[in-house]
Short mmCIF file of C-alpha atoms and ligand atoms in Angstrom, two decimals:
data_model
loop_
_atom_site.label_atom_id
_atom_site.label_comp_id
_atom_site.label_asym_id
_atom_site.label_seq_id
_atom_site.Cartn_x
_atom_site.Cartn_y
_atom_site.Cartn_z
CA UNK D 1 -11.81 -1.94 11.37
CA UNK D 2 -9.92 -0.39 14.79
CA UNK D 3 -8.35 2.07 12.01
CA UNK D 4 -8.10 5.52 12.12
CA UNK D 5 -6.41 6.13 8.58
CA UNK D 6 -9.92 6.04 6.96
CA UNK D 7 -10.63 9.17 8.46
CA UNK D 8 -7.58 10.98 6.42
CA UNK D 9 -5.54 10.85 9.93
CA UNK D 10 -3.19 7.77 8.72
CA UNK D 11 0.17 8.14 9.62
CA UNK D 12 2.61 5.03 9.83
CA UNK D 13 2.34 4.65 13.38
CA UNK D 14 2.09 1.79 16.58
CA UNK D 15 -0.90 0.39 14.79
CA UNK D 16 0.60 -0.57 11.07
CA UNK D 17 4.37 -1.51 13.00
CA UNK D 18 1.79 -3.71 15.34
CA UNK D 19 0.43 -5.62 12.16
CA UNK D 20 2.99 -5.58 10.45
CA UNK D 21 4.89 -7.95 13.15
CA UNK D 22 1.76 -9.80 13.14
CA UNK D 23 1.25 -10.48 9.73
CA UNK D 24 4.99 -11.09 9.46
CA UNK D 25 4.88 -13.55 12.50
CA UNK D 26 2.62 -15.78 10.84
CA UNK D 27 3.96 -15.92 7.95
CA UNK D 28 7.01 -17.60 9.45
CA UNK D 29 4.64 -20.26 10.96
CA UNK D 30 3.62 -22.00 8.16
CA UNK D 31 7.23 -20.62 5.72
CA UNK D 32 8.60 -24.43 7.00
CA UNK D 33 6.05 -26.32 5.52
CA UNK D 34 5.22 -28.26 2.44
CA UNK D 35 2.44 -27.68 1.03
CA UNK D 36 1.67 -28.55 -2.73
CA UNK D 37 -2.23 -28.62 -4.55
CA UNK D 38 -2.98 -31.74 -2.32
CA UNK D 39 -1.68 -32.97 1.46
CA UNK D 40 -0.58 -33.05 4.48
CA UNK D 41 0.85 -29.53 4.03
CA UNK D 42 -2.56 -27.71 3.12
CA UNK D 43 -4.01 -28.50 5.99
CA UNK D 44 -1.71 -28.01 8.23
CA UNK D 45 -2.26 -23.95 6.84
CA UNK D 46 -5.23 -23.84 7.34
CA UNK D 47 -5.06 -25.86 10.52
CA UNK D 48 -2.94 -22.75 11.27
CA UNK D 49 -5.05 -20.08 10.03
CA UNK D 50 -7.85 -21.81 11.71
CA UNK D 51 -6.82 -20.73 15.09
CA UNK D 52 -7.05 -17.05 13.72
CA UNK D 53 -10.52 -16.73 11.81
CA UNK D 54 -13.84 -19.40 11.78
CA UNK D 55 -12.47 -21.18 8.48
CA UNK D 56 -14.75 -23.44 6.15
CA UNK D 57 -12.90 -26.07 4.86
CA UNK D 58 -13.98 -27.77 2.08
CA UNK D 59 -12.31 -31.68 0.62
CA UNK D 60 -12.30 -31.90 -3.23
CA UNK D 61 -12.08 -35.63 -4.12
CA UNK D 62 -9.86 -37.50 -6.20
CA UNK D 63 -11.21 -37.53 -9.39
CA UNK D 64 -14.41 -34.38 -9.23
CA UNK D 65 -14.63 -32.64 -12.17
CA UNK D 66 -14.22 -29.24 -11.92
CA UNK D 67 -14.77 -27.24 -15.22
CA UNK D 68 -12.72 -28.62 -18.33
CA UNK D 69 -9.83 -30.16 -14.97
CA UNK D 70 -10.10 -33.15 -12.69
CA UNK D 71 -8.99 -32.93 -8.80
CA UNK D 72 -5.61 -35.14 -9.33
CA UNK D 73 -4.02 -37.76 -6.60
CA UNK D 74 -2.79 -36.35 -3.53
CA UNK D 75 0.10 -35.61 -3.42
CA UNK D 76 2.90 -37.54 0.06
CA UNK D 77 6.14 -37.28 0.29
CA UNK D 78 8.22 -38.07 3.19
CA UNK D 79 11.83 -38.13 2.81
CA UNK D 80 13.62 -37.57 0.23
CA UNK D 81 18.52 -37.88 -0.19
CA UNK D 82 21.21 -38.01 -2.67
CA UNK D 83 23.78 -39.71 -1.63
CA UNK D 84 27.22 -40.74 -2.70
CA UNK D 85 29.31 -43.73 -2.65
CA UNK D 86 30.38 -42.92 0.76
CA UNK D 87 27.65 -42.50 2.32
CA UNK D 88 27.86 -38.68 2.18
CA UNK D 89 24.44 -36.91 1.27
CA UNK D 90 24.78 -34.71 -1.67
CA UNK D 91 21.32 -33.07 -0.67
CA UNK D 92 18.39 -34.05 1.72
CA UNK D 93 15.21 -33.16 1.94
CA UNK D 94 14.96 -31.72 5.72
CA UNK D 95 17.32 -29.24 4.44
CA UNK D 96 15.24 -27.64 1.75
CA UNK D 97 12.16 -28.55 1.13
CA UNK D 98 12.62 -27.59 -2.32
CA UNK D 99 14.59 -30.19 -3.49
CA UNK D 100 12.40 -31.77 -4.13
CA UNK D 101 10.42 -30.70 -8.04
CA UNK D 102 6.92 -31.33 -6.57
CA UNK D 103 4.50 -34.32 -6.94
CA UNK D 104 7.28 -36.05 -8.00
CA UNK D 105 7.23 -39.27 -8.21
CA UNK D 106 8.53 -42.35 -5.87
CA UNK D 107 12.19 -43.88 -7.25
CA UNK D 108 14.49 -45.25 -5.29
CA UNK D 109 17.77 -46.55 -7.10
CA UNK D 110 21.65 -46.20 -7.84
CA UNK D 111 22.02 -44.00 -11.21
CA UNK D 112 25.49 -42.36 -12.89
CA UNK D 113 26.16 -38.46 -12.60
CA UNK D 114 24.96 -38.27 -16.25
CA UNK D 115 21.71 -39.82 -15.68
CA UNK D 116 20.97 -37.70 -12.57
CA UNK D 117 21.53 -34.53 -14.37
CA UNK D 118 18.70 -35.47 -16.56
CA UNK D 119 16.40 -35.58 -12.80
CA UNK D 120 17.98 -32.17 -11.84
CA UNK D 121 16.73 -28.68 -11.72
CA UNK D 122 19.08 -25.64 -11.12
CA UNK D 123 19.59 -21.72 -11.99
CA UNK D 124 23.04 -21.70 -13.94
CA UNK D 125 22.38 -18.16 -13.65
CA UNK D 126 21.54 -17.86 -9.40
CA UNK D 127 24.58 -20.94 -9.38
CA UNK D 128 24.03 -20.62 -4.87
CA UNK D 129 19.65 -20.52 -5.12
CA UNK D 130 17.65 -23.66 -5.13
CA UNK D 131 14.51 -23.47 -8.10
CA UNK D 132 10.94 -24.14 -6.99
CA UNK D 133 9.68 -26.56 -10.01
CA UNK D 134 6.03 -28.45 -9.99
CA UNK D 135 5.30 -31.30 -12.05
CA UNK D 136 1.74 -32.04 -11.56
CA UNK D 137 0.03 -33.18 -14.63
CA UNK D 138 3.04 -35.41 -15.14
CA UNK D 139 4.34 -38.33 -12.80
CA UNK D 140 8.00 -37.64 -13.09
CA UNK D 141 10.78 -37.85 -10.67
CA UNK D 142 13.21 -34.75 -9.75
CA UNK D 143 15.31 -32.59 -7.38
CA UNK D 144 16.20 -28.69 -7.06
CA UNK D 145 20.13 -27.91 -6.58
CA UNK D 146 22.36 -25.33 -6.30
CA UNK D 147 24.13 -24.94 -9.91
CA UNK D 148 27.24 -25.17 -8.16
CA UNK D 149 26.75 -27.89 -5.70
CA UNK D 150 26.26 -29.96 -9.09
CA UNK D 151 28.64 -28.70 -11.09
CA UNK D 152 31.43 -30.23 -8.72
CA UNK D 153 30.39 -33.45 -7.51
CA UNK D 154 32.03 -35.99 -9.25
CA UNK D 155 31.89 -38.51 -11.52
CA UNK D 156 30.35 -42.31 -10.56
CA UNK D 157 26.85 -43.66 -8.82
CA UNK D 158 24.76 -42.29 -6.55
CA UNK D 159 22.12 -43.15 -4.70
CA UNK D 160 18.76 -40.69 -5.62
CA UNK D 161 15.83 -41.50 -2.96
CA UNK D 162 11.81 -40.25 -2.53
CA UNK D 163 9.71 -41.04 -0.57
CA UNK D 164 6.63 -39.83 -2.12
CA UNK D 165 3.20 -40.90 -3.20
CA UNK D 166 0.83 -40.72 -5.13
CA UNK D 167 -2.62 -41.74 -4.74
CA UNK D 168 -6.63 -41.27 -4.00
CA UNK D 169 -7.11 -38.49 -1.30
CA UNK D 170 -8.23 -34.92 -1.54
CA UNK D 171 -8.27 -30.86 -2.66
CA UNK D 172 -8.21 -28.84 0.41
CA UNK D 173 -9.94 -25.26 0.05
CA UNK D 174 -11.05 -23.39 2.59
CA UNK D 175 -12.76 -20.37 2.90
CA UNK D 176 -14.08 -18.07 5.25
CA UNK D 177 -17.04 -15.64 5.17
CA UNK D 178 -18.04 -12.55 7.18
CA UNK D 179 -21.34 -11.64 6.34
CA UNK D 180 -22.65 -8.05 5.96
CA UNK D 181 -25.41 -6.81 5.64
CA UNK D 182 -25.80 -7.32 1.99
CA UNK D 183 -25.37 -11.04 0.21
CA UNK D 184 -23.09 -9.21 -2.77
CA UNK D 185 -19.77 -9.93 -1.81
CA UNK D 186 -15.90 -8.79 -1.99
CA UNK D 187 -14.24 -12.59 -2.30
CA UNK D 188 -10.04 -11.90 -1.74
CA UNK D 189 -8.09 -15.35 -2.66
CA UNK D 190 -4.66 -16.26 -1.80
CA UNK D 191 -3.10 -19.62 -3.26
CA UNK D 192 -1.80 -21.71 -0.75
CA UNK D 193 0.25 -24.12 -3.38
CA UNK D 194 3.88 -23.28 -2.03
CA UNK D 195 6.53 -24.42 0.24
CA UNK D 196 8.76 -22.82 1.46
CA UNK D 197 8.40 -19.16 -0.08
CA UNK D 198 8.04 -16.71 1.83
CA UNK D 199 6.79 -13.59 -0.47
CA UNK D 200 5.01 -16.30 -2.84
CA UNK D 201 2.52 -16.65 -0.96
CA UNK D 202 2.79 -17.11 2.84
CA UNK D 203 2.91 -13.03 2.40
CA UNK D 204 -0.30 -13.48 1.13
CA UNK D 205 -1.96 -15.97 3.30
CA UNK D 206 -0.88 -14.15 6.68
CA UNK D 207 -2.07 -10.87 5.60
CA UNK D 208 -5.90 -12.33 4.46
CA UNK D 209 -5.98 -13.89 7.05
CA UNK D 210 -5.07 -11.24 9.65
CA UNK D 211 -8.29 -9.25 7.70
CA UNK D 212 -10.52 -11.69 8.25
CA UNK D 213 -10.03 -11.67 11.68
CA UNK D 214 -10.09 -7.68 12.13
CA UNK D 215 -12.90 -7.24 9.58
CA UNK D 216 -14.59 -9.84 12.28
CA UNK D 217 -14.94 -7.59 15.01
CA UNK D 218 -16.91 -5.20 12.09
CA UNK D 219 -20.20 -3.95 10.95
CA UNK D 220 -20.14 -4.06 7.46
CA UNK D 221 -21.97 -3.48 4.28
CA UNK D 222 -20.86 -6.03 1.93
CA UNK D 223 -20.21 -9.38 2.88
CA UNK D 224 -16.18 -10.29 2.54
CA UNK D 225 -15.34 -14.54 1.64
CA UNK D 226 -11.52 -15.44 2.38
CA UNK D 227 -10.08 -18.24 0.23
CA UNK D 228 -6.91 -19.95 0.67
CA UNK D 229 -6.89 -22.92 -2.24
CA UNK D 230 -3.95 -23.70 -4.40
CA UNK D 231 -3.41 -22.37 -6.99
CA UNK D 232 -5.38 -22.62 -10.87
CA UNK D 233 -7.01 -25.83 -9.47
CA UNK D 234 -8.52 -24.42 -6.07
CA UNK D 235 -9.68 -21.70 -7.35
CA UNK D 236 -11.39 -23.78 -10.19
CA UNK D 237 -13.17 -25.97 -7.91
CA UNK D 238 -13.91 -23.10 -5.27
CA UNK D 239 -15.78 -22.02 -8.66
CA UNK D 240 -17.25 -24.92 -9.49
CA UNK D 241 -19.00 -25.63 -6.71
CA UNK D 242 -20.07 -21.89 -6.43
CA UNK D 243 -21.21 -21.14 -9.66
CA UNK D 244 -24.26 -19.88 -8.61
CA UNK D 245 -22.11 -17.28 -5.85
CA UNK D 246 -20.71 -15.51 -8.49
CA UNK D 247 -23.35 -12.87 -9.95
CA UNK D 248 -23.20 -11.64 -6.01
CA UNK D 249 -19.03 -10.77 -6.65
CA UNK D 250 -19.34 -7.27 -6.40
CA UNK D 251 -15.41 -6.40 -5.86
CA UNK D 252 -12.23 -9.15 -5.85
CA UNK D 253 -8.52 -9.24 -5.32
CA UNK D 254 -6.08 -11.93 -5.30
CA UNK D 255 -3.09 -11.55 -2.94
CA UNK D 256 0.51 -12.60 -3.64
CA UNK D 257 3.38 -10.92 -2.74
CA UNK D 258 2.81 -8.46 -0.50
CA UNK D 259 6.22 -8.61 1.99
CA UNK D 260 8.99 -7.51 0.02
CA UNK D 261 9.83 -3.82 -0.46
CA UNK D 262 9.12 -3.19 -4.51
CA UNK D 263 6.10 -2.07 -6.06
CA UNK D 264 3.56 -1.83 -5.23
CA UNK D 265 2.06 -3.96 -8.74
CA UNK D 266 -2.14 -4.39 -10.12
CA UNK D 267 -2.93 -5.56 -12.70
CA UNK D 268 -6.30 -4.80 -14.18
CA UNK D 269 -9.75 -7.24 -14.10
CA UNK D 270 -9.84 -8.18 -17.63
CA UNK D 271 -13.23 -5.56 -17.38
CA UNK D 272 -10.11 -2.51 -16.63
CA UNK D 273 -12.26 -0.66 -14.72
CA UNK D 274 -14.08 -2.45 -12.73
CA UNK D 275 -14.88 -0.47 -9.12
CA UNK D 276 -12.28 -2.58 -7.80
CA UNK D 277 -9.99 -1.63 -10.50
CA UNK D 278 -10.51 2.13 -9.85
CA UNK D 279 -10.57 2.02 -5.89
CA UNK D 280 -7.27 -0.02 -6.14
CA UNK D 281 -5.68 2.58 -8.40
CA UNK D 282 -7.10 5.76 -5.92
CA UNK D 283 -5.49 3.96 -3.13
CA UNK D 284 -2.42 3.64 -4.57
CA UNK D 285 -1.36 7.52 -6.51
CA UNK D 286 -1.87 8.43 -2.77
CA UNK D 287 0.18 5.93 -0.56
CA UNK D 288 2.26 4.63 -3.20
CA UNK D 289 2.99 6.81 -6.16
CA UNK D 290 5.30 5.08 -7.41
CA UNK D 291 2.62 1.80 -7.83
CA UNK D 292 2.99 0.52 -11.42
CA UNK D 293 -0.69 -0.38 -12.14
CA UNK D 294 -0.77 -2.97 -15.44
CA UNK D 295 -3.60 -4.06 -17.70
CA UNK D 296 -5.15 -7.91 -17.59
CA UNK D 297 -3.22 -10.98 -19.60
CA UNK D 298 -4.25 -13.91 -18.67
CA UNK D 299 -0.93 -14.78 -17.12
CA UNK D 300 -0.54 -14.92 -13.45
CA UNK D 301 -2.05 -16.41 -10.36
CA UNK D 302 -6.44 -16.71 -9.83
CA UNK D 303 -7.33 -14.38 -11.97
CA UNK D 304 -7.11 -16.05 -14.71
CA UNK D 305 -9.86 -18.04 -12.97
CA UNK D 306 -11.60 -16.22 -11.76
CA UNK D 307 -11.92 -13.51 -15.06
CA UNK D 308 -11.79 -16.31 -18.32
CA UNK D 309 -14.43 -15.19 -20.34
CA UNK D 310 -16.83 -17.54 -18.63
CA UNK D 311 -17.34 -15.93 -15.62
CA UNK D 312 -14.97 -12.11 -16.40
CA UNK D 313 -15.51 -11.81 -12.52
CA UNK D 314 -14.08 -8.16 -11.22
CA UNK D 315 -11.29 -9.38 -9.88
CA UNK D 316 -8.18 -7.86 -9.91
CA UNK D 317 -4.45 -8.49 -8.46
CA UNK D 318 -2.49 -6.68 -6.20
CA UNK D 319 1.14 -7.50 -5.28
CA UNK D 320 4.38 -5.14 -4.20
CA UNK D 321 7.08 -6.89 -6.80
CA UNK D 322 5.75 -8.39 -9.68
CA UNK D 323 5.81 -12.35 -10.32
CA UNK D 324 8.47 -13.34 -13.10
CA UNK D 325 10.07 -9.53 -12.05
CA UNK D 326 12.27 -9.53 -8.87
CA UNK D 327 15.11 -12.23 -8.92
CA UNK D 328 14.07 -14.37 -5.58
CA UNK D 329 10.99 -14.96 -7.26
CA UNK D 330 10.38 -18.98 -6.75
CA UNK D 331 13.96 -20.00 -5.79
CA UNK D 332 15.47 -20.30 -1.75
CA UNK D 333 16.17 -16.94 -1.91
CA UNK D 334 11.76 -15.70 -1.56
CA UNK D 335 13.04 -16.96 2.54
CA UNK D 336 11.82 -15.00 5.54
CA UNK D 337 14.91 -12.20 4.83
CA UNK D 338 13.34 -10.69 1.67
CA UNK D 339 10.00 -10.10 3.11
CA UNK D 340 10.20 -7.69 6.22
CA UNK D 341 7.14 -5.98 8.72
CA UNK D 342 7.12 -2.53 7.16
CA UNK D 343 5.93 -4.13 3.82
CA UNK D 344 3.89 -6.29 5.01
CA UNK D 345 1.64 -3.62 7.06
CA UNK D 346 1.46 -1.32 3.77
CA UNK D 347 -0.17 -3.50 1.43
CA UNK D 348 -2.18 -3.89 4.44
CA UNK D 349 -3.52 -0.49 4.54
CA UNK D 350 -3.65 -0.66 0.90
CA UNK D 351 -6.66 -2.96 1.03
CA UNK D 352 -7.95 -2.43 4.27
CA UNK D 353 -7.87 1.37 2.35
CA UNK D 354 -9.61 -0.14 -0.69
CA UNK D 355 -12.11 -1.86 2.16
CA UNK D 356 -13.36 2.10 2.84
CA UNK D 357 -13.93 2.67 -0.08
CA UNK D 358 -16.22 -0.23 -1.15
CA UNK D 359 -17.83 0.54 2.05
CA UNK D 360 -18.44 3.85 2.70
CA UNK D 361 -18.98 5.50 -1.19
CA UNK D 362 -21.95 6.53 -2.30
CA UNK D 363 -23.89 8.90 -4.33
CA UNK D 364 -25.57 11.73 -2.80
CA UNK D 365 -27.60 14.20 -4.50
CA UNK D 366 -27.17 18.65 -3.74
CA UNK D 367 -30.27 19.79 -2.07
CA UNK D 368 -29.96 23.72 -2.58
CA UNK D 369 -28.10 22.84 -6.20
CA UNK D 370 -29.11 26.67 -6.77
CA UNK D 371 -26.02 28.36 -6.45
CA UNK D 372 -23.56 27.57 -3.49
CA UNK D 373 -25.23 27.03 -0.14
CA UNK D 374 -24.22 29.60 2.28
CA UNK D 375 -21.40 27.29 4.59
CA UNK D 376 -20.31 29.52 6.39
CA UNK D 377 -24.59 29.90 7.55
CA UNK D 378 -24.21 26.71 9.35
CA UNK D 379 -20.97 26.83 10.38
CA UNK D 380 -19.38 25.35 7.95
CA UNK D 381 -17.08 27.54 6.94
CA UNK D 382 -14.92 28.13 10.28
CA UNK D 383 -12.66 26.13 9.42
CA UNK D 384 -10.83 27.87 6.18
CA UNK D 385 -8.83 30.51 7.60
CA UNK D 386 -5.69 29.48 6.64
CA UNK D 387 -5.10 26.54 7.80
CA UNK D 388 -4.20 23.73 4.65
CA UNK D 389 -6.27 20.95 6.48
CA UNK D 390 -8.77 23.83 6.65
CA UNK D 391 -8.75 24.98 3.51
CA UNK D 392 -9.30 21.82 2.20
CA UNK D 393 -12.51 19.98 3.84
CA UNK D 394 -13.26 23.24 2.19
CA UNK D 395 -12.19 22.14 -0.86
CA UNK D 396 -13.66 18.60 0.04
CA UNK D 397 -17.15 20.39 -0.31
CA UNK D 398 -17.11 22.02 -2.03
CA UNK D 399 -16.48 19.48 -4.76
CA UNK D 400 -19.29 17.15 -3.26
CA UNK D 401 -22.10 20.51 -3.47
CA UNK D 402 -21.06 20.69 -7.20
CA UNK D 403 -20.79 16.69 -8.33
CA UNK D 404 -23.56 15.51 -6.11
CA UNK D 405 -26.29 15.61 -9.47
CA UNK D 406 -26.88 12.17 -8.86
CA UNK D 407 -24.31 10.92 -11.11
CA UNK D 408 -21.37 10.45 -9.23
CA UNK D 409 -20.61 8.54 -6.61
CA UNK D 410 -18.12 9.76 -4.24
CA UNK D 411 -14.81 7.46 -5.63
CA UNK D 412 -15.98 10.11 -9.06
CA UNK D 413 -15.55 12.86 -7.17
CA UNK D 414 -12.48 12.07 -5.36
CA UNK D 415 -10.92 10.57 -8.93
CA UNK D 416 -11.89 14.06 -10.20
CA UNK D 417 -11.31 16.33 -7.90
CA UNK D 418 -7.56 15.06 -7.16
CA UNK D 419 -8.77 15.37 -3.45
CA UNK D 420 -8.13 11.85 -0.93
CA UNK D 421 -11.69 9.44 -0.61
CA UNK D 422 -12.02 10.03 2.91
CA UNK D 423 -11.40 13.84 2.50
CA UNK D 424 -14.63 13.73 -0.07
CA UNK D 425 -16.47 10.16 2.20
CA UNK D 426 -15.95 13.10 5.11
CA UNK D 427 -17.24 15.97 3.75
CA UNK D 428 -20.85 14.26 2.55
CA UNK D 429 -21.09 12.92 6.36
CA UNK D 430 -21.03 16.19 7.58
CA UNK D 431 -23.44 17.86 4.59
CA UNK D 432 -25.36 15.17 5.53
CA UNK D 433 -26.10 15.77 8.92
CA UNK D 434 -26.29 19.60 7.79
CA UNK D 435 -29.34 18.67 5.36
CA UNK D 436 -27.19 19.66 1.83
CA UNK D 437 -27.00 15.89 0.61
CA UNK D 438 -29.05 13.07 0.44
CA UNK D 439 -28.65 9.77 -1.98
CA UNK D 440 -29.23 10.07 -4.88
ZN1 ZN R 501 4.45 -18.78 -7.64
#
């Protein structure tokens, strides 16, 4: 990654602004697409991502088993509306793709207002917003609309029309593997099954795409797998087809809702103390002291599948505002005004810092452990003076030398000293160059 922050010199600057704007632009491009767990919307989204990264695309046919689940029929939606007897449009799919319940069965009927209300979802407490609703595994038809608009409809007959189709087809997903020196992997995953919702999860899709593009130009120790799959059934299909790869995953993050100004929020893996959990906690403590870190719970996004007991992968969930806890969640207010380039940039930097820890962590041993080695003689103490930065660098060296007994990794040292990982890593590099440290 062409960033300076790993060396402790990070300030929100030009680079942050540029990447934030780029992520935002990509989120804007994929936002209008009507995605669901299957169908053309997912393929159109993957087409766009393919312009940025080498995406390996997979198609899982309807009926393929994924453990206890089966890939459902493919859903196609072409048009939908509600009209009164005078031909006035009450609702039109082209106004918002949230207006149709995702996976809705087709319908074309004339019904009373009373019957219509049985098929319309609203949010009485947020009466001007359209809710997002799905009906994946039960064949039903339905609409979503503003509560106020529904309340204002006069008695009478209404024409309801949904031109959709459920037929055998495919579930699509895409993955992008950046090969490092080791086969061991860092898995980064975003769900691609939501329609026009900006934070959940155009933000995560766009962020991971540009992160993958950036990693493509970097030589890394670990391999990085980026997975863009529909929620639940997509990650299950991936797991079912890649069960042999699961033990190779040493770190993982599910990324969603990373574009709003709340949080950040990190939910630990089921293991609770996996390396990824510690690295996230460390980075958040430095970059966003207000961050909320939660223990694992079996509700949320695809970490539910990755952390199911049969896999128990070291995968946490990274978000800004937590799903379900912000008023815009799963409503038409989760739009492009709700996410901002600067918040996307912050999320990007947090994940980048975690990658730096994964890449640069090692366990050193002090080659001169009896007493402190004389740093001044080696020119390593000159920086101290009265300068605060120099003092910090010296403190980092003292901590590294003291803890380099072969039992502490650099992340252990950062945690114990309260210093930034980047400072500890820089000190270890310097001490190793001067022959005072070697790998344990
Ligand atoms: Zn969601």
